[in-house]
Short mmCIF file of C-alpha atoms in Angstrom, two decimals:
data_model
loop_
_atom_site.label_atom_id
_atom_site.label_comp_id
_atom_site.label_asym_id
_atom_site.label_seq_id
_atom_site.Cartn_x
_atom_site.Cartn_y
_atom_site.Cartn_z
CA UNK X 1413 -12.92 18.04 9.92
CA UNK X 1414 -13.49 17.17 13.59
CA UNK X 1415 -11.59 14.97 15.02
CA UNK X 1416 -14.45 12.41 15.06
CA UNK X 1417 -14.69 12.62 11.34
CA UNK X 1418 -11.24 12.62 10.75
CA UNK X 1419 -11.12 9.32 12.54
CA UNK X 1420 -14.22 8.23 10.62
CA UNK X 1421 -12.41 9.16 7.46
CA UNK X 1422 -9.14 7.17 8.63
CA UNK X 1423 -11.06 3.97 9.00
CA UNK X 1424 -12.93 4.26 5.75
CA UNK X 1425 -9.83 4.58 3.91
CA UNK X 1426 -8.41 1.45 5.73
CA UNK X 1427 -11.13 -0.20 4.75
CA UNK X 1428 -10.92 0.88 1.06
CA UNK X 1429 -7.19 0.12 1.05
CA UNK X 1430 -8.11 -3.29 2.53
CA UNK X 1431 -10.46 -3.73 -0.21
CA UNK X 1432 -7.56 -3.45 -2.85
CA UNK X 1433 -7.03 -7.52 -2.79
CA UNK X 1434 -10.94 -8.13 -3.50
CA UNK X 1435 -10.82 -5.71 -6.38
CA UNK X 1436 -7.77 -7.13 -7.45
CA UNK X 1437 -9.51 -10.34 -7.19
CA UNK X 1438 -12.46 -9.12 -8.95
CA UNK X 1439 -11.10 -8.01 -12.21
CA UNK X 1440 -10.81 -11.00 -14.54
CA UNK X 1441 -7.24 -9.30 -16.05
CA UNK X 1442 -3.85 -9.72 -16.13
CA UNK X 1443 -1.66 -7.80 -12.82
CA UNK X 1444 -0.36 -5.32 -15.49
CA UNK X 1445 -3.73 -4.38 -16.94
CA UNK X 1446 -4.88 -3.81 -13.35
CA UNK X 1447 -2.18 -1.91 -12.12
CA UNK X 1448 -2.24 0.22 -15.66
CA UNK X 1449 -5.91 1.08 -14.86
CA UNK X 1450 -5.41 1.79 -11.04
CA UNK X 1451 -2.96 3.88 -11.82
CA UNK X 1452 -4.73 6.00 -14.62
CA UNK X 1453 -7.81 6.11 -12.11
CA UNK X 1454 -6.09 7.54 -9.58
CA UNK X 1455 -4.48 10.37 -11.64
CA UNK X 1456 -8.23 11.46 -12.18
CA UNK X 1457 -9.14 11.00 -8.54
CA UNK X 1458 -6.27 13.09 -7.25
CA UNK X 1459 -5.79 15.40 -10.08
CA UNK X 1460 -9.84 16.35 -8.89
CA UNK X 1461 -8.88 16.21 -4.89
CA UNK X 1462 -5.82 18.48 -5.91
CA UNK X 1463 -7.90 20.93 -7.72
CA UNK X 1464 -11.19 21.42 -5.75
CA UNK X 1465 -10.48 20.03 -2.16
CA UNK X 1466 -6.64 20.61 -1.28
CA UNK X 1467 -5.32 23.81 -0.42
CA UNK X 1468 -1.85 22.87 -0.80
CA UNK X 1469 0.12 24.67 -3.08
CA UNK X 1470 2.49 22.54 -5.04
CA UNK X 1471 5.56 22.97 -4.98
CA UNK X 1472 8.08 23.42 -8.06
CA UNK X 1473 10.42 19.90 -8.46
CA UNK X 1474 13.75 20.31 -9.40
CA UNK X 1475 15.79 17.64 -11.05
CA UNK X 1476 16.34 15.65 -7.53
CA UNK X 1477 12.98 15.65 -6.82
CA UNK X 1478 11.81 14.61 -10.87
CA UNK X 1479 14.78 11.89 -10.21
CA UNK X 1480 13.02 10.57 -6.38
CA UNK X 1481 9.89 10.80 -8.44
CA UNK X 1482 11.17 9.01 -11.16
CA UNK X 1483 12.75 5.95 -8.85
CA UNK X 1484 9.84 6.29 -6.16
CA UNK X 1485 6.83 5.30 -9.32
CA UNK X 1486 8.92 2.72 -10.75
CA UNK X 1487 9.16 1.07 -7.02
CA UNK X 1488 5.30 1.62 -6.94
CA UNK X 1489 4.82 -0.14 -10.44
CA UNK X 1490 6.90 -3.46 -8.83
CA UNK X 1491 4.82 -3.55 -5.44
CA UNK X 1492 1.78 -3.17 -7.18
CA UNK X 1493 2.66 -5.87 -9.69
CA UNK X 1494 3.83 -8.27 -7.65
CA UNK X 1495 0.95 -7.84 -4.63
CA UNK X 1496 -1.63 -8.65 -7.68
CA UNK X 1497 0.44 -11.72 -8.66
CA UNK X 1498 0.24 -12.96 -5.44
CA UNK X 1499 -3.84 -12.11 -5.14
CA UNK X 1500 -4.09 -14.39 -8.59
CA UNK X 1501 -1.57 -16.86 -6.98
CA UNK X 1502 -2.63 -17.86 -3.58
CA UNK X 1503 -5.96 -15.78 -2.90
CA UNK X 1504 -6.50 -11.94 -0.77
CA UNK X 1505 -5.95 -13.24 2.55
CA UNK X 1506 -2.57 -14.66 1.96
CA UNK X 1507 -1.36 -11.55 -0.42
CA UNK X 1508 -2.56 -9.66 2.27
CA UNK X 1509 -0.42 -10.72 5.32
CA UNK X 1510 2.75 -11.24 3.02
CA UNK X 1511 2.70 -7.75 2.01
CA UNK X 1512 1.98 -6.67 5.72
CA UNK X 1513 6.01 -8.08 6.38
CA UNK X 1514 7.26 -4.49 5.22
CA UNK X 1515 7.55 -2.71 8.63
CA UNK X 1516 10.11 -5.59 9.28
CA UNK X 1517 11.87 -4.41 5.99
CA UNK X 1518 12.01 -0.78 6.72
CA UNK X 1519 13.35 -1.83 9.93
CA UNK X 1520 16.25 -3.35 8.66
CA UNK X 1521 16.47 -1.07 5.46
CA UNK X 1522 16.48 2.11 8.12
CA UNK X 1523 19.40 0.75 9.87
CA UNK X 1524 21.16 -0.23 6.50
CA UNK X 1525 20.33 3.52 4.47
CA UNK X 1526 20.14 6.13 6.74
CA UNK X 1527 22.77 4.58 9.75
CA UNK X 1528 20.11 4.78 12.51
CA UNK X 1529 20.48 1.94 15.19
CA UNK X 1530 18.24 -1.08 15.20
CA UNK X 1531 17.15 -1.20 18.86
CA UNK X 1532 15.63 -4.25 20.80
CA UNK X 1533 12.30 -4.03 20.29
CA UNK X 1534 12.92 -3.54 16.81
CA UNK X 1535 14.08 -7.16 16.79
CA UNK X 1536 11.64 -8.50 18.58
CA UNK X 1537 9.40 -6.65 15.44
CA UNK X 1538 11.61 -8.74 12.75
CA UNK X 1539 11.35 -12.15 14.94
CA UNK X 1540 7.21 -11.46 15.24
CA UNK X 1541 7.02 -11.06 11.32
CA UNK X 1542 9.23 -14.07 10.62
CA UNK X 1543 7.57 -16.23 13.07
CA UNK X 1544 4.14 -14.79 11.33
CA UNK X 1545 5.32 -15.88 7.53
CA UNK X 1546 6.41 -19.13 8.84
CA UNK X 1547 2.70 -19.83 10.10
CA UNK X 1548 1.67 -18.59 7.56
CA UNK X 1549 2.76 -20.65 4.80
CA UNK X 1550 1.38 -24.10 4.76
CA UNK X 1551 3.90 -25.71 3.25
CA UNK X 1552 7.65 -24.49 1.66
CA UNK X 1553 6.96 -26.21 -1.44
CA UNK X 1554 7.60 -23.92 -4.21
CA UNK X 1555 5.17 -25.72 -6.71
CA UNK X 1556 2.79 -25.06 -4.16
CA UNK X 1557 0.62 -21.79 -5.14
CA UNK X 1558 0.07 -20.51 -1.50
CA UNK X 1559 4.00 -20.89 -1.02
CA UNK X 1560 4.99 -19.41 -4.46
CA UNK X 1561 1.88 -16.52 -3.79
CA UNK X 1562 3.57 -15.64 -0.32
CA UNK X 1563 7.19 -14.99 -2.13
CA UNK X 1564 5.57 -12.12 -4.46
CA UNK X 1565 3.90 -10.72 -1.33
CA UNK X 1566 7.07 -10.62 0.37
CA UNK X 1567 8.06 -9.06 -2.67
CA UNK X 1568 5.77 -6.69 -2.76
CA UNK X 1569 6.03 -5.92 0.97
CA UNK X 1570 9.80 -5.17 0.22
CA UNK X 1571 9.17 -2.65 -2.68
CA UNK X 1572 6.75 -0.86 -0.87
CA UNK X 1573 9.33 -0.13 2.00
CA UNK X 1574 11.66 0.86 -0.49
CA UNK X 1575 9.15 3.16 -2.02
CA UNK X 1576 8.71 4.10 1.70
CA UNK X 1577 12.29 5.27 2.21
CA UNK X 1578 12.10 7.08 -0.80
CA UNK X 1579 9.18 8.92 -0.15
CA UNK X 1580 10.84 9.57 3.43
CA UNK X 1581 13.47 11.27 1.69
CA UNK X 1582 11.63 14.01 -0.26
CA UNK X 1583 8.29 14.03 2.22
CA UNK X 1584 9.25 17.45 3.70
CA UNK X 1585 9.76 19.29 0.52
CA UNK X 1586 6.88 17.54 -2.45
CA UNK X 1587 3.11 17.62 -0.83
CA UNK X 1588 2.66 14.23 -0.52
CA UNK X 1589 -0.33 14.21 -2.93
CA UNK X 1590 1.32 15.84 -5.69
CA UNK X 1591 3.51 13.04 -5.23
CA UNK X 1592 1.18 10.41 -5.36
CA UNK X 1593 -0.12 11.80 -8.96
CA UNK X 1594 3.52 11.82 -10.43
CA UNK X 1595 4.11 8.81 -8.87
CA UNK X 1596 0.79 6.98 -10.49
CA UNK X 1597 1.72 9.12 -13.63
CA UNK X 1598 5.24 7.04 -14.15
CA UNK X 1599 3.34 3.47 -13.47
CA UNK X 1600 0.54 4.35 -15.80
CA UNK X 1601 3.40 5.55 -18.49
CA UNK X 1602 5.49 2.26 -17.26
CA UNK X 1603 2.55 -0.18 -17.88
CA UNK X 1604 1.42 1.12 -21.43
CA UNK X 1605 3.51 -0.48 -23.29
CA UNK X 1606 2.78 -3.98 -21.77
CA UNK X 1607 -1.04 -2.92 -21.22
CA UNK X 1608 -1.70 -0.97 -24.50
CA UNK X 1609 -2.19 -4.63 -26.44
CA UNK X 1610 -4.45 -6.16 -24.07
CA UNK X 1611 -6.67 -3.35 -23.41
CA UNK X 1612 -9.62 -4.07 -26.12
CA UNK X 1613 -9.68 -7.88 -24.21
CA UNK X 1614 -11.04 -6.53 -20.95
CA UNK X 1615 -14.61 -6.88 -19.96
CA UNK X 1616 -16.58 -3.57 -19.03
CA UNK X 1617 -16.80 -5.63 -15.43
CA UNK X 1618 -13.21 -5.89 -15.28
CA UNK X 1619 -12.99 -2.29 -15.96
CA UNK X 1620 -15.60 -1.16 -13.20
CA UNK X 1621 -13.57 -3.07 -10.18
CA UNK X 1622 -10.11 -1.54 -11.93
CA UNK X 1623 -11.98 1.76 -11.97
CA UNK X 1624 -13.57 1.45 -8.09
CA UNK X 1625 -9.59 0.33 -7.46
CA UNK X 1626 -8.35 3.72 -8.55
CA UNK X 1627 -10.25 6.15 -7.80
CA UNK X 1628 -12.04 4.42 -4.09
CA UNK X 1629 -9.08 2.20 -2.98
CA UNK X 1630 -6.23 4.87 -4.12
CA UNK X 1631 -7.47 8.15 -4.84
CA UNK X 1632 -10.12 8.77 -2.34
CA UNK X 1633 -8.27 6.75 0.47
CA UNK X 1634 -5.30 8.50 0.28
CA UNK X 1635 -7.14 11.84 -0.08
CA UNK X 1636 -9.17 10.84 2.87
CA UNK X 1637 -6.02 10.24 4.78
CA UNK X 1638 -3.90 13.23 4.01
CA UNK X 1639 -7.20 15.29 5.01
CA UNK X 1640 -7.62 13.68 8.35
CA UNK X 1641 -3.79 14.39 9.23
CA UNK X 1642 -4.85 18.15 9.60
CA UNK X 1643 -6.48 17.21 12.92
CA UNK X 1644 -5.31 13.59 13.61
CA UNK X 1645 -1.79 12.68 15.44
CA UNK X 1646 0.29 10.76 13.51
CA UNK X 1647 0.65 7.97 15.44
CA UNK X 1648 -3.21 7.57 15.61
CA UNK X 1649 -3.13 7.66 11.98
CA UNK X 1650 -0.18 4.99 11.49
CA UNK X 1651 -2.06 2.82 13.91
CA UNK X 1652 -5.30 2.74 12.30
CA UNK X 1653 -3.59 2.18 8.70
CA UNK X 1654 -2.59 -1.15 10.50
CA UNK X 1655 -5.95 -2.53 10.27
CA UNK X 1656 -5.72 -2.57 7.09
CA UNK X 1657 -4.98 -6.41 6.82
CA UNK X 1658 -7.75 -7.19 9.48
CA UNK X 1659 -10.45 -5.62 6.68
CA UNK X 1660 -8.60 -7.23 4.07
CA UNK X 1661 -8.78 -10.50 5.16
CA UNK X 1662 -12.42 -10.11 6.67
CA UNK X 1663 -13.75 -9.50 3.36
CA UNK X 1664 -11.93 -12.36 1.25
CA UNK X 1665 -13.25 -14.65 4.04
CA UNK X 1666 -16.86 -13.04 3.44
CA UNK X 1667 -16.98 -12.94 -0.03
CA UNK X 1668 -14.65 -15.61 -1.32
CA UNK X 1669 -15.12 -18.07 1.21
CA UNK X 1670 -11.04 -17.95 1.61
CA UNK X 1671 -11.02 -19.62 5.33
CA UNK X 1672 -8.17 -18.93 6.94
CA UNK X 1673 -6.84 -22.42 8.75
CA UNK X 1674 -5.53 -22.08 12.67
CA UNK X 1675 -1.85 -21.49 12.00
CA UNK X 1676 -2.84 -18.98 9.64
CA UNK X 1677 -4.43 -16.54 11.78
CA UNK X 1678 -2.12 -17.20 14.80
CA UNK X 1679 0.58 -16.02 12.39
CA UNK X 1680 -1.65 -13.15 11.03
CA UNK X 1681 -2.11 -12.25 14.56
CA UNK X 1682 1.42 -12.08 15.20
CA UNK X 1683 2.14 -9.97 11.65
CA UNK X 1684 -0.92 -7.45 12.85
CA UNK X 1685 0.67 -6.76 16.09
CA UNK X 1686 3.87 -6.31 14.48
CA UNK X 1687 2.71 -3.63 12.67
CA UNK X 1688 1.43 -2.20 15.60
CA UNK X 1689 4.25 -2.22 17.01
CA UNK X 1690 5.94 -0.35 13.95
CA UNK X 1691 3.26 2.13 14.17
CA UNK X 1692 4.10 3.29 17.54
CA UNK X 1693 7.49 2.93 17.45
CA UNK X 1694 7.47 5.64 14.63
CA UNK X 1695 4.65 7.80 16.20
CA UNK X 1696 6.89 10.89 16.36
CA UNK X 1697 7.10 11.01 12.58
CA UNK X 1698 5.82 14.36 10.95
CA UNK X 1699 2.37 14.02 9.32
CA UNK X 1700 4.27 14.70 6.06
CA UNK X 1701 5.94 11.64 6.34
CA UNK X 1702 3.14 9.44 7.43
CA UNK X 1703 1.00 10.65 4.86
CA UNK X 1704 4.14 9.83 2.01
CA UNK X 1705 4.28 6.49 3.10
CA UNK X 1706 1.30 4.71 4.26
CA UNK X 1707 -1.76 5.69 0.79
CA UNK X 1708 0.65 4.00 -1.78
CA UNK X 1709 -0.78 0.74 -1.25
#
């Protein structure tokens, strides 16, 4: 890659991770159905990236890393279970920016997990995302679906810092796409159970967005991304993965008609530049790390 293409590549897979909402959307099934077929998707896509177009060697896990494996898929099952609630709930655009609150978590979780000081303008990146979900939400009435939608966002944003941390933690030993497959491995495992019964119900539809949700919006996003890290800086990277709510959004408003009101976009405004914010204030991180974190969504 050049490093034109490899900032070609970065945008399309923002754009496909955006487009995880409108799949989600999409597929007339229940969360746990979709997330059972994402998941089993995206062990083809990155079992094929992993043989034919990685030259990584993977590494050989130990029971610590089987264990941060273990922990870091069931985290990934929640986040991706809760973010399609909210889709179902209160529509793309709102999912979108809810989940978009978790640089504001791993802010505060940082501080909390590994002892490292919260500085100013780390603050100011907690007020911005507060002030953002407050705008928001149009109302705080929990009966209301927008309101109740924006909690499993929120939840979801929360999980996927968590699974951020984790992955933090084991980034500079396990490739990060071998641990995106054993990661999607546990959710897919997770999810039978609940999926297994409901599986003969879904429309061959249903199953072409869950399959385009896999293998575009998870496998070949995150393979895109770990491929442009080889010439990209980091920080560009982390930056670019911030648009990802900006294509999100654009495309519920295109193809659901889901207009987004006054408040709501000054508050998505203030979420976006949030992230931002995150995204350079952890531009030294390794490429490892980066590329652990941002394809699990």
């Amino acid at each position: 890659m050049t490093p034109r293409t490899a900032l070609g590549a970065l945008h399309i897979g923002a754009l496909m991770f955006g487009l995880t909402g409108v799949f989600g959307k999409l597929a007339a099934a229940s969360p746990a159905i979709i997330v059972f077929g994402r998941a089993a998707f995206a062990v083809l896509a990155l079992a094929f990236f992993a043989r034919f177009a990685s030259n990584t060697r993977w590494q050989t896990l130990d029971a610590v890393d089987w264990r941060r494996l273990l922990l870091s898929g069931l985290l990934l099952t929640g986040h991706w279970v809760s973010f399609f609630i909210a889709v179902k709930v209160a529509g793309v655009a709102i999912a979108t920016l809810g989940f978009a609150s978790f640089p504001a978590f791993t802010v505060i979780l940082e501080g909390l997990i590994f002892r490292e000081r919260i500085r100013a303008n780390e603050i100011l990146l907690v007020v911005l995302v507060s002030i953002g979900l407050v705008l928001v939400t149009p109302d705080f009435d929990l009966a209301s679906g927008a309101t109740t939608g924006l909690l499993w966002a929120v939840a979801s944003g929360l999980l996927f810092s968590l699974l951020s941390l984790t992955n933090r933690a084991s980034s500079g030993r396990i490739p990060p796409v071998q641990a995106a497959l054993c990661q999607n491995v546990v959710v897919a495992i997770c999810l039978l159970p609940v999926a297994m019964p409901q599986l003969s119900e879904v429309r061959a539809i249903d199953w072409l967005w869950i399959g385009l949700l896999g293998v575009f919006c998870t496998g070949v996003a995150h393979s895109l991304f770990v491929a442009s890290l080889a010439v990209i800086k980091a920080r560009t990277a982390s930056v670019v993965f911030a648009l990802e709510p900006v294509y999100g959004i654009t495309l519920a408003w295109l193809l659901f008609d889901e207009n987004p009101t006054l408040r709501m976009l000054i508050g998505g405004a203030l979420i976006i530049v949030a992230i931002v914010v995150s995204s350079r204030l952890s531009g030294g991180s390794s490429h490892k790390t980066v590329a652990a974190q941002a394809p699990s969504h």
